[in-house]
Amino acid sequence: MSTDPVPLAQALIRCRSVTPADDGALDIVQRALEALGFACTRMVFGPEDYRVDNLFARLGTGAPHLCYAGHTDVVPPGDPAAWADDPFAGVVRDGVLFGRGACDMKGGIAAFIAGLTDFLAARPDHTGSISLLITGDEEARSIDGTAKVLEWMQANGQIPDMALVGEPTSRAALGDVVKIGRRGSLTARITVEGKQGHSAYPNAADNPIHRLVAALGPLLAAPLDNGSAHFPPSTLQVTGFDVGNAASNVIPAAARAMLNLRFNDHHTSAALTERLHAALRAAGARYTLQAECSGESFLTQPGPFVDALSRAITRATGVTPALDTGGGTSDARFIARYCPVAEFGGVGATLHQVDERAPVEELHRLAATYRAILEELLP
């Protein structure tokens, strides 16, 4: 008989673990893993006003070493009155589990632990080792969670041979998508300085709007690239433009723009930042540019690890997964610095929404799929 992931998912949902609060969620995960024989290490990072709880757990010392990564923190539920039930009640109704985190990703963590339980019961003599990296800082700053636990893992000889992040990657049906990479994300804040003046006497002023538009025009006129083997074309979006000017006859002293670039493996954040500098210099602008990269693009090339994931998912679900790199960022961007990483989880149709939910049957099938993945990767 298979282990039911729903009671564990309900217990996790009932923890109000809105980032960076933990509210006991990692205690629940730790107890479940210690009952399976895992050695658990807790780590707390961050300033006093933003303490983040993290968990690393490992069973076995041999190779290959597979790490499952996930997060127990969730986004705020918004107005609770908009929900059919308390967003932290973990209600099951008509075969569906409701609650913040049911989809992203407390349901996924529960499914992995259920599948892991069944795998260990059936294969107590397996070789290799299994670890879990569970953080409470994925949905917000992502500073004091996975990235810092990985530093500890490297210092303590715990870097895995491969990692699986349990984000809800499936689109229409469980098993239809495995993410093998992600685009990078670069945010740029530009301020162009000018000289204020009367709009009737432009020769006595220096219009910063004109210079900023002149810089942005060529950047927007042509695509950054045409995509690559595994990535769509990179994009540049102007997400903010402001001069703080209420007077129609005044040339302002400064103009500001905010850009977001989502880029593929043709680029690095440093090269794109220099491209912005070059455009501003060409426009003759006096400017400041602040660029922040939340993650470089990365790709786990198709090969033995990705092939094994695909075989296991097809065997468990009957669906052949597409290999995808779309969407935003995830903690896989940190793990990719250390080892091959892929992402696979349930259908993400309601993540971050009111009445977030996961069908109970899907959670059972996800648990069975995680068991199949363990069977495929750990001899």
mmCIF file of C-alpha atoms in Angstrom:
data_model
loop_
_atom_site.group_PDB
_atom_site.id
_atom_site.type_symbol
_atom_site.label_atom_id
_atom_site.label_comp_id
_atom_site.label_asym_id
_atom_site.label_seq_id
_atom_site.Cartn_x
_atom_site.Cartn_y
_atom_site.Cartn_z
ATOM 1 C CA MET A 1 0.000 0.000 0.000
ATOM 2 C CA SER A 2 1.361 3.406 -0.981
ATOM 3 C CA THR A 3 2.028 6.167 1.545
ATOM 4 C CA ASP A 4 -0.591 8.925 1.489
ATOM 5 C CA PRO A 5 1.017 12.378 1.071
ATOM 6 C CA VAL A 6 -2.146 14.316 1.965
ATOM 7 C CA PRO A 7 -1.905 14.301 5.807
ATOM 8 C CA LEU A 8 1.652 15.621 5.638
ATOM 9 C CA ALA A 9 0.655 18.249 3.065
ATOM 10 C CA GLN A 10 -2.229 19.345 5.314
ATOM 11 C CA ALA A 11 0.064 19.627 8.325
ATOM 12 C CA LEU A 12 2.454 21.811 6.331
ATOM 13 C CA ILE A 13 -0.319 24.031 4.951
ATOM 14 C CA ARG A 14 -1.546 24.643 8.502
ATOM 15 C CA CYS A 15 1.799 26.297 9.277
ATOM 16 C CA ARG A 16 1.483 29.993 8.413
ATOM 17 C CA SER A 17 4.959 30.084 6.925
ATOM 18 C CA VAL A 18 4.795 33.300 4.911
ATOM 19 C CA THR A 19 8.421 34.238 4.174
ATOM 20 C CA PRO A 20 10.471 34.430 6.365
ATOM 21 C CA ALA A 21 8.242 32.892 9.067
ATOM 22 C CA ASP A 22 8.540 29.137 9.553
ATOM 23 C CA ASP A 23 5.739 28.518 12.078
ATOM 24 C CA GLY A 24 6.857 24.934 12.630
ATOM 25 C CA ALA A 25 6.877 23.769 8.995
ATOM 26 C CA LEU A 26 10.481 22.561 9.024
ATOM 27 C CA ASP A 27 9.923 20.793 12.350
ATOM 28 C CA ILE A 28 7.240 18.720 10.604
ATOM 29 C CA VAL A 29 9.576 17.886 7.710
ATOM 30 C CA GLN A 30 12.419 17.045 10.086
ATOM 31 C CA ARG A 31 10.300 14.656 12.144
ATOM 32 C CA ALA A 32 9.134 12.862 9.014
ATOM 33 C CA LEU A 33 12.687 12.460 7.737
ATOM 34 C CA GLU A 34 14.207 11.431 11.062
ATOM 35 C CA ALA A 35 11.609 8.659 11.242
ATOM 36 C CA LEU A 36 13.119 7.381 7.970
ATOM 37 C CA GLY A 37 16.659 7.482 9.377
ATOM 38 C CA PHE A 38 17.848 10.797 7.946
ATOM 39 C CA ALA A 39 20.461 12.848 9.790
ATOM 40 C CA CYS A 40 19.130 16.405 9.930
ATOM 41 C CA THR A 41 20.963 19.705 10.268
ATOM 42 C CA ARG A 42 19.152 22.969 10.874
ATOM 43 C CA MET A 43 20.648 26.301 9.842
ATOM 44 C CA VAL A 44 19.414 29.815 10.547
ATOM 45 C CA PHE A 45 20.688 32.734 8.470
ATOM 46 C CA GLY A 46 19.835 36.396 8.105
ATOM 47 C CA PRO A 47 19.661 39.552 10.246
ATOM 48 C CA GLU A 48 17.747 39.677 13.495
ATOM 49 C CA ASP A 49 14.669 41.142 11.821
ATOM 50 C CA TYR A 50 14.674 38.563 8.999
ATOM 51 C CA ARG A 51 15.770 35.206 10.358
ATOM 52 C CA VAL A 52 15.425 32.324 7.908
ATOM 53 C CA ASP A 53 15.216 28.688 8.987
ATOM 54 C CA ASN A 54 16.653 25.994 6.704
ATOM 55 C CA LEU A 55 17.001 22.211 6.799
ATOM 56 C CA PHE A 56 19.528 19.834 5.280
ATOM 57 C CA ALA A 57 18.903 16.103 5.715
ATOM 58 C CA ARG A 58 20.851 13.138 4.352
ATOM 59 C CA LEU A 59 20.517 9.380 4.349
ATOM 60 C CA GLY A 60 23.546 7.343 3.293
ATOM 61 C CA THR A 61 27.053 8.298 2.301
ATOM 62 C CA GLY A 62 27.565 6.509 -0.993
ATOM 63 C CA ALA A 63 27.354 7.575 -4.599
ATOM 64 C CA PRO A 64 25.418 8.585 -6.520
ATOM 65 C CA HIS A 65 24.088 11.327 -4.281
ATOM 66 C CA LEU A 66 20.701 12.813 -5.267
ATOM 67 C CA CYS A 67 19.448 15.962 -3.540
ATOM 68 C CA TYR A 68 15.795 17.008 -3.572
ATOM 69 C CA ALA A 69 15.383 20.767 -3.051
ATOM 70 C CA GLY A 70 12.274 22.672 -2.094
ATOM 71 C CA HIS A 71 10.798 25.379 0.100
ATOM 72 C CA THR A 72 8.218 25.525 2.855
ATOM 73 C CA ASP A 73 7.746 29.300 2.735
ATOM 74 C CA VAL A 74 4.736 30.649 0.871
ATOM 75 C CA VAL A 75 3.520 33.964 -0.488
ATOM 76 C CA PRO A 76 0.871 35.896 1.498
ATOM 77 C CA PRO A 77 -2.692 34.726 0.873
ATOM 78 C CA GLY A 78 -4.088 38.203 0.288
ATOM 79 C CA ASP A 79 -7.600 38.830 1.574
ATOM 80 C CA PRO A 80 -8.664 35.650 3.429
ATOM 81 C CA ALA A 81 -12.292 36.574 2.765
ATOM 82 C CA ALA A 82 -11.699 35.969 -0.934
ATOM 83 C CA TRP A 83 -10.944 32.297 -0.212
ATOM 84 C CA ALA A 84 -13.654 29.666 0.058
ATOM 85 C CA ASP A 85 -11.909 28.401 3.232
ATOM 86 C CA ASP A 86 -9.196 29.624 5.577
ATOM 87 C CA PRO A 87 -6.096 29.619 3.333
ATOM 88 C CA PHE A 88 -4.155 27.837 6.080
ATOM 89 C CA ALA A 89 -6.778 25.223 6.960
ATOM 90 C CA GLY A 90 -5.678 22.527 4.507
ATOM 91 C CA VAL A 91 -9.252 21.574 3.668
ATOM 92 C CA VAL A 92 -9.956 18.601 1.378
ATOM 93 C CA ARG A 93 -13.201 19.020 -0.521
ATOM 94 C CA ASP A 94 -14.463 17.005 -3.488
ATOM 95 C CA GLY A 95 -11.117 15.275 -3.857
ATOM 96 C CA VAL A 96 -9.081 18.490 -3.894
ATOM 97 C CA LEU A 97 -6.666 19.847 -1.261
ATOM 98 C CA PHE A 98 -7.032 23.605 -0.765
ATOM 99 C CA GLY A 99 -4.638 26.007 0.945
ATOM 100 C CA ARG A 100 -1.680 28.292 0.467
ATOM 101 C CA GLY A 101 1.197 26.054 -0.562
ATOM 102 C CA ALA A 102 -0.943 23.138 -1.781
ATOM 103 C CA CYS A 103 0.488 23.687 -5.257
ATOM 104 C CA ASP A 104 3.651 25.704 -4.523
ATOM 105 C CA MET A 105 5.125 23.667 -2.980
ATOM 106 C CA LYS A 106 4.111 22.042 0.306
ATOM 107 C CA GLY A 107 2.091 19.488 -1.624
ATOM 108 C CA GLY A 108 5.187 18.640 -3.644
ATOM 109 C CA ILE A 109 7.372 18.204 -0.563
ATOM 110 C CA ALA A 110 4.784 15.906 0.995
ATOM 111 C CA ALA A 111 4.582 13.901 -2.234
ATOM 112 C CA PHE A 112 8.354 13.507 -2.352
ATOM 113 C CA ILE A 113 8.524 12.295 1.243
ATOM 114 C CA ALA A 114 5.672 9.855 0.563
ATOM 115 C CA GLY A 115 7.399 8.533 -2.554
ATOM 116 C CA LEU A 116 10.691 8.375 -0.652
ATOM 117 C CA THR A 117 9.038 6.368 2.134
ATOM 118 C CA ASP A 118 7.749 3.804 -0.349
ATOM 119 C CA PHE A 119 11.098 3.657 -2.162
ATOM 120 C CA LEU A 120 13.026 2.981 1.058
ATOM 121 C CA ALA A 121 10.547 0.294 2.118
ATOM 122 C CA ALA A 122 10.903 -1.498 -1.215
ATOM 123 C CA ARG A 123 14.622 -0.895 -1.729
ATOM 124 C CA PRO A 124 16.348 -0.909 1.687
ATOM 125 C CA ASP A 125 19.502 -2.230 0.009
ATOM 126 C CA HIS A 126 19.820 0.589 -2.529
ATOM 127 C CA THR A 127 23.228 2.110 -3.078
ATOM 128 C CA GLY A 128 23.904 5.806 -3.129
ATOM 129 C CA SER A 129 22.499 8.480 -0.870
ATOM 130 C CA ILE A 130 19.562 10.863 -0.724
ATOM 131 C CA SER A 131 19.444 14.350 0.721
ATOM 132 C CA LEU A 132 16.877 17.112 1.029
ATOM 133 C CA LEU A 133 17.588 20.839 1.049
ATOM 134 C CA ILE A 134 14.460 22.593 2.292
ATOM 135 C CA THR A 135 14.528 26.355 2.763
ATOM 136 C CA GLY A 136 12.230 29.006 4.157
ATOM 137 C CA ASP A 137 13.504 31.778 1.861
ATOM 138 C CA GLU A 138 12.489 31.115 -1.733
ATOM 139 C CA GLU A 139 9.445 33.284 -2.266
ATOM 140 C CA ALA A 140 11.044 36.584 -1.236
ATOM 141 C CA ARG A 141 14.681 37.661 -0.921
ATOM 142 C CA SER A 142 16.297 34.274 -1.629
ATOM 143 C CA ILE A 143 19.429 35.461 0.157
ATOM 144 C CA ASP A 144 19.469 33.455 3.380
ATOM 145 C CA GLY A 145 18.141 30.156 2.084
ATOM 146 C CA THR A 146 19.352 27.759 -0.588
ATOM 147 C CA ALA A 147 22.391 29.817 -1.591
ATOM 148 C CA LYS A 148 23.808 29.818 1.935
ATOM 149 C CA VAL A 149 22.923 26.191 2.629
ATOM 150 C CA LEU A 150 24.846 25.255 -0.523
ATOM 151 C CA GLU A 151 27.887 27.108 0.812
ATOM 152 C CA TRP A 152 27.619 25.047 3.995
ATOM 153 C CA MET A 153 27.183 21.860 1.957
ATOM 154 C CA GLN A 154 30.311 22.597 -0.051
ATOM 155 C CA ALA A 155 32.339 23.340 3.091
ATOM 156 C CA ASN A 156 31.154 20.065 4.637
ATOM 157 C CA GLY A 157 31.547 17.740 1.658
ATOM 158 C CA GLN A 158 27.808 17.422 1.002
ATOM 159 C CA ILE A 159 27.502 18.608 -2.605
ATOM 160 C CA PRO A 160 25.358 16.090 -4.529
ATOM 161 C CA ASP A 161 26.036 14.500 -7.890
ATOM 162 C CA MET A 162 22.661 15.739 -9.145
ATOM 163 C CA ALA A 163 19.683 17.662 -7.808
ATOM 164 C CA LEU A 164 15.949 17.734 -8.390
ATOM 165 C CA VAL A 165 13.954 20.843 -7.486
ATOM 166 C CA GLY A 166 10.307 20.090 -6.784
ATOM 167 C CA GLU A 167 8.738 23.236 -8.244
ATOM 168 C CA PRO A 168 5.345 22.674 -9.941
ATOM 169 C CA THR A 169 6.600 22.453 -13.519
ATOM 170 C CA SER A 170 3.791 20.471 -15.134
ATOM 171 C CA ARG A 171 1.426 22.556 -17.261
ATOM 172 C CA ALA A 172 -1.684 20.692 -18.349
ATOM 173 C CA ALA A 173 -1.003 17.182 -17.058
ATOM 174 C CA LEU A 174 1.373 15.690 -14.520
ATOM 175 C CA GLY A 175 4.629 14.796 -16.234
ATOM 176 C CA ASP A 176 4.356 16.971 -19.323
ATOM 177 C CA VAL A 177 7.283 19.308 -18.498
ATOM 178 C CA VAL A 178 10.731 18.971 -16.963
ATOM 179 C CA LYS A 179 12.706 22.174 -16.648
ATOM 180 C CA ILE A 180 16.370 21.749 -17.498
ATOM 181 C CA GLY A 181 17.332 25.416 -17.293
ATOM 182 C CA ARG A 182 16.104 28.931 -16.675
ATOM 183 C CA ARG A 183 16.647 32.297 -18.266
ATOM 184 C CA GLY A 184 18.691 34.877 -16.411
ATOM 185 C CA SER A 185 17.062 38.004 -15.021
ATOM 186 C CA LEU A 186 18.692 41.454 -14.976
ATOM 187 C CA THR A 187 17.044 44.588 -13.604
ATOM 188 C CA ALA A 188 18.543 47.951 -14.550
ATOM 189 C CA ARG A 189 17.683 51.333 -13.023
ATOM 190 C CA ILE A 190 18.854 54.276 -15.110
ATOM 191 C CA THR A 191 18.917 57.960 -14.220
ATOM 192 C CA VAL A 192 19.855 60.427 -16.956
ATOM 193 C CA GLU A 193 20.813 63.897 -15.787
ATOM 194 C CA GLY A 194 19.934 66.997 -17.798
ATOM 195 C CA LYS A 195 19.507 70.710 -17.259
ATOM 196 C CA GLN A 196 16.133 72.081 -16.293
ATOM 197 C CA GLY A 197 14.706 74.887 -18.386
ATOM 198 C CA HIS A 198 11.724 76.442 -20.125
ATOM 199 C CA SER A 199 10.347 74.328 -22.959
ATOM 200 C CA ALA A 200 10.174 77.466 -25.152
ATOM 201 C CA TYR A 201 13.956 77.869 -24.859
ATOM 202 C CA PRO A 202 15.359 74.361 -25.346
ATOM 203 C CA ASN A 203 18.775 75.673 -26.334
ATOM 204 C CA ALA A 204 19.218 76.887 -22.761
ATOM 205 C CA ALA A 205 18.394 73.461 -21.321
ATOM 206 C CA ASP A 206 19.415 69.846 -21.783
ATOM 207 C CA ASN A 207 16.442 67.507 -22.055
ATOM 208 C CA PRO A 208 17.258 64.201 -20.307
ATOM 209 C CA ILE A 209 14.114 62.563 -21.707
ATOM 210 C CA HIS A 210 15.385 62.946 -25.245
ATOM 211 C CA ARG A 211 18.712 61.376 -24.358
ATOM 212 C CA LEU A 212 17.097 58.519 -22.470
ATOM 213 C CA VAL A 213 14.709 57.811 -25.355
ATOM 214 C CA ALA A 214 17.626 57.985 -27.795
ATOM 215 C CA ALA A 215 19.445 55.364 -25.745
ATOM 216 C CA LEU A 216 16.429 53.080 -25.378
ATOM 217 C CA GLY A 217 15.323 53.297 -29.004
ATOM 218 C CA PRO A 218 18.066 51.111 -30.529
ATOM 219 C CA LEU A 219 17.790 48.653 -27.645
ATOM 220 C CA LEU A 220 14.082 48.176 -28.346
ATOM 221 C CA ALA A 221 14.278 48.312 -32.138
ATOM 222 C CA ALA A 222 16.074 45.008 -32.656
ATOM 223 C CA PRO A 223 15.807 41.684 -30.797
ATOM 224 C CA LEU A 224 18.607 40.805 -28.419
ATOM 225 C CA ASP A 225 18.892 37.424 -30.179
ATOM 226 C CA ASN A 226 16.808 34.804 -31.965
ATOM 227 C CA GLY A 227 16.891 32.218 -29.213
ATOM 228 C CA SER A 228 19.150 29.196 -28.835
ATOM 229 C CA ALA A 229 18.855 25.422 -28.924
ATOM 230 C CA HIS A 230 16.980 25.202 -25.633
ATOM 231 C CA PHE A 231 15.904 28.813 -24.952
ATOM 232 C CA PRO A 232 13.445 31.278 -26.491
ATOM 233 C CA PRO A 233 14.690 34.724 -27.577
ATOM 234 C CA SER A 234 15.880 37.033 -24.833
ATOM 235 C CA THR A 235 13.619 39.978 -24.000
ATOM 236 C CA LEU A 236 14.039 43.539 -22.790
ATOM 237 C CA GLN A 237 11.050 45.254 -21.215
ATOM 238 C CA VAL A 238 10.841 48.849 -20.022
ATOM 239 C CA THR A 239 9.045 48.391 -16.708
ATOM 240 C CA GLY A 240 9.214 51.970 -15.466
ATOM 241 C CA PHE A 241 9.645 55.498 -16.857
ATOM 242 C CA ASP A 242 9.418 58.617 -14.723
ATOM 243 C CA VAL A 243 10.435 62.293 -14.783
ATOM 244 C CA GLY A 244 8.425 63.549 -11.814
ATOM 245 C CA ASN A 245 7.225 66.537 -13.830
ATOM 246 C CA ALA A 246 3.722 67.975 -13.578
ATOM 247 C CA ALA A 247 4.396 71.111 -15.647
ATOM 248 C CA SER A 248 3.970 70.921 -19.414
ATOM 249 C CA ASN A 249 6.300 73.854 -20.100
ATOM 250 C CA VAL A 250 9.290 72.704 -18.041
ATOM 251 C CA ILE A 251 12.124 70.555 -19.313
ATOM 252 C CA PRO A 252 12.933 68.328 -16.314
ATOM 253 C CA ALA A 253 16.334 67.992 -14.692
ATOM 254 C CA ALA A 254 16.374 64.188 -14.743
ATOM 255 C CA ALA A 255 14.633 61.195 -16.319
ATOM 256 C CA ARG A 256 14.527 57.686 -14.954
ATOM 257 C CA ALA A 257 13.795 54.302 -16.456
ATOM 258 C CA MET A 258 13.632 50.766 -15.128
ATOM 259 C CA LEU A 259 14.308 47.781 -17.373
ATOM 260 C CA ASN A 260 14.022 44.031 -16.951
ATOM 261 C CA LEU A 261 15.940 41.701 -19.228
ATOM 262 C CA ARG A 262 15.217 37.964 -19.348
ATOM 263 C CA PHE A 263 18.141 36.431 -21.150
ATOM 264 C CA ASN A 264 19.228 33.078 -22.517
ATOM 265 C CA ASP A 265 22.596 31.364 -22.763
ATOM 266 C CA HIS A 266 23.814 33.730 -25.482
ATOM 267 C CA HIS A 267 24.418 36.358 -22.807
ATOM 268 C CA THR A 268 25.800 37.095 -19.379
ATOM 269 C CA SER A 269 24.541 39.832 -17.089
ATOM 270 C CA ALA A 270 27.918 41.587 -17.340
ATOM 271 C CA ALA A 271 27.787 41.682 -21.154
ATOM 272 C CA LEU A 272 24.204 42.978 -21.147
ATOM 273 C CA THR A 273 25.064 45.647 -18.595
ATOM 274 C CA GLU A 274 27.905 46.831 -20.825
ATOM 275 C CA ARG A 275 25.446 46.907 -23.746
ATOM 276 C CA LEU A 276 23.262 49.312 -21.756
ATOM 277 C CA HIS A 277 26.276 51.472 -20.921
ATOM 278 C CA ALA A 278 27.244 51.616 -24.594
ATOM 279 C CA ALA A 279 23.749 52.744 -25.626
ATOM 280 C CA LEU A 280 23.728 55.493 -23.006
ATOM 281 C CA ARG A 281 27.193 56.681 -23.983
ATOM 282 C CA ALA A 282 26.166 56.742 -27.651
ATOM 283 C CA ALA A 283 23.251 59.019 -26.720
ATOM 284 C CA GLY A 284 25.634 61.425 -25.017
ATOM 285 C CA ALA A 285 23.909 60.937 -21.687
ATOM 286 C CA ARG A 286 25.201 61.914 -18.271
ATOM 287 C CA TYR A 287 23.811 59.027 -16.312
ATOM 288 C CA THR A 288 23.985 56.527 -13.496
ATOM 289 C CA LEU A 289 23.142 52.873 -14.029
ATOM 290 C CA GLN A 290 22.398 50.379 -11.283
ATOM 291 C CA ALA A 291 22.201 46.787 -12.510
ATOM 292 C CA GLU A 292 21.152 43.812 -10.403
ATOM 293 C CA CYS A 293 21.153 40.222 -11.613
ATOM 294 C CA SER A 294 18.982 37.828 -9.622
ATOM 295 C CA GLY A 295 20.408 34.865 -11.534
ATOM 296 C CA GLU A 296 22.400 34.040 -14.641
ATOM 297 C CA SER A 297 20.922 31.751 -17.247
ATOM 298 C CA PHE A 298 21.803 28.087 -16.838
ATOM 299 C CA LEU A 299 21.249 24.838 -18.680
ATOM 300 C CA THR A 300 21.609 21.201 -17.712
ATOM 301 C CA GLN A 301 22.464 19.583 -21.006
ATOM 302 C CA PRO A 302 20.355 16.546 -21.966
ATOM 303 C CA GLY A 303 22.284 13.422 -21.047
ATOM 304 C CA PRO A 304 22.176 10.514 -18.579
ATOM 305 C CA PHE A 305 20.602 12.490 -15.701
ATOM 306 C CA VAL A 306 17.895 14.168 -17.776
ATOM 307 C CA ASP A 307 17.281 10.977 -19.762
ATOM 308 C CA ALA A 308 16.771 8.999 -16.547
ATOM 309 C CA LEU A 309 14.294 11.586 -15.254
ATOM 310 C CA SER A 310 12.340 11.422 -18.489
ATOM 311 C CA ARG A 311 12.224 7.616 -18.457
ATOM 312 C CA ALA A 312 10.970 7.522 -14.875
ATOM 313 C CA ILE A 313 8.310 10.161 -15.491
ATOM 314 C CA THR A 314 7.080 8.402 -18.623
ATOM 315 C CA ARG A 315 6.982 5.056 -16.814
ATOM 316 C CA ALA A 316 4.964 6.507 -13.917
ATOM 317 C CA THR A 317 2.630 8.858 -15.786
ATOM 318 C CA GLY A 318 2.482 7.596 -19.348
ATOM 319 C CA VAL A 319 3.479 11.101 -20.485
ATOM 320 C CA THR A 320 6.726 11.960 -22.269
ATOM 321 C CA PRO A 321 7.918 15.246 -20.729
ATOM 322 C CA ALA A 322 8.984 18.207 -22.816
ATOM 323 C CA LEU A 323 12.346 19.686 -21.842
ATOM 324 C CA ASP A 324 11.710 23.330 -21.054
ATOM 325 C CA THR A 325 13.539 26.450 -19.850
ATOM 326 C CA GLY A 326 10.672 28.926 -19.609
ATOM 327 C CA GLY A 327 9.206 30.804 -16.686
ATOM 328 C CA GLY A 328 10.812 32.953 -14.052
ATOM 329 C CA THR A 329 13.608 32.121 -11.655
ATOM 330 C CA SER A 330 13.849 29.427 -8.998
ATOM 331 C CA ASP A 331 16.416 28.208 -6.503
ATOM 332 C CA ALA A 332 17.734 25.907 -9.222
ATOM 333 C CA ARG A 333 19.799 28.902 -10.346
ATOM 334 C CA PHE A 334 21.916 28.548 -7.189
ATOM 335 C CA ILE A 335 22.214 24.772 -7.378
ATOM 336 C CA ALA A 336 23.363 24.924 -11.011
ATOM 337 C CA ARG A 337 26.638 26.431 -9.800
ATOM 338 C CA TYR A 338 27.480 23.164 -8.036
ATOM 339 C CA CYS A 339 25.937 20.227 -9.920
ATOM 340 C CA PRO A 340 23.487 19.266 -12.687
ATOM 341 C CA VAL A 341 19.938 20.239 -11.710
ATOM 342 C CA ALA A 342 16.460 19.790 -13.132
ATOM 343 C CA GLU A 343 12.997 20.746 -11.902
ATOM 344 C CA PHE A 344 9.932 18.570 -11.788
ATOM 345 C CA GLY A 345 6.674 18.757 -9.874
ATOM 346 C CA GLY A 346 2.904 18.891 -10.106
ATOM 347 C CA VAL A 347 0.636 21.049 -12.233
ATOM 348 C CA GLY A 348 1.205 24.715 -11.391
ATOM 349 C CA ALA A 349 -2.192 26.002 -12.494
ATOM 350 C CA THR A 350 -3.093 27.729 -9.204
ATOM 351 C CA LEU A 351 0.226 28.710 -7.638
ATOM 352 C CA HIS A 352 0.004 32.084 -5.845
ATOM 353 C CA GLN A 353 -3.733 32.285 -6.586
ATOM 354 C CA VAL A 354 -6.761 32.597 -4.333
ATOM 355 C CA ASP A 355 -8.031 29.083 -3.511
ATOM 356 C CA GLU A 356 -4.677 27.538 -4.410
ATOM 357 C CA ARG A 357 -5.220 23.801 -4.667
ATOM 358 C CA ALA A 358 -3.963 20.408 -5.730
ATOM 359 C CA PRO A 359 -6.113 17.389 -6.611
ATOM 360 C CA VAL A 360 -5.574 14.565 -4.131
ATOM 361 C CA GLU A 361 -5.197 12.061 -6.960
ATOM 362 C CA GLU A 362 -2.460 14.218 -8.503
ATOM 363 C CA LEU A 363 -0.550 14.248 -5.208
ATOM 364 C CA HIS A 364 -0.737 10.452 -5.075
ATOM 365 C CA ARG A 365 0.477 10.184 -8.665
ATOM 366 C CA LEU A 366 3.256 12.686 -7.983
ATOM 367 C CA ALA A 367 4.420 10.612 -5.018
ATOM 368 C CA ALA A 368 4.483 7.524 -7.245
ATOM 369 C CA THR A 369 6.444 9.446 -9.877
ATOM 370 C CA TYR A 370 9.030 10.603 -7.341
ATOM 371 C CA ARG A 371 9.400 6.972 -6.259
ATOM 372 C CA ALA A 372 9.981 6.001 -9.900
ATOM 373 C CA ILE A 373 12.616 8.735 -10.216
ATOM 374 C CA LEU A 374 14.436 7.427 -7.143
ATOM 375 C CA GLU A 375 14.324 3.905 -8.560
ATOM 376 C CA GLU A 376 15.787 5.134 -11.832
ATOM 377 C CA LEU A 377 18.561 7.277 -10.354
ATOM 378 C CA LEU A 378 19.658 5.195 -7.363
ATOM 379 C CA PRO A 379 20.713 1.630 -8.228
#
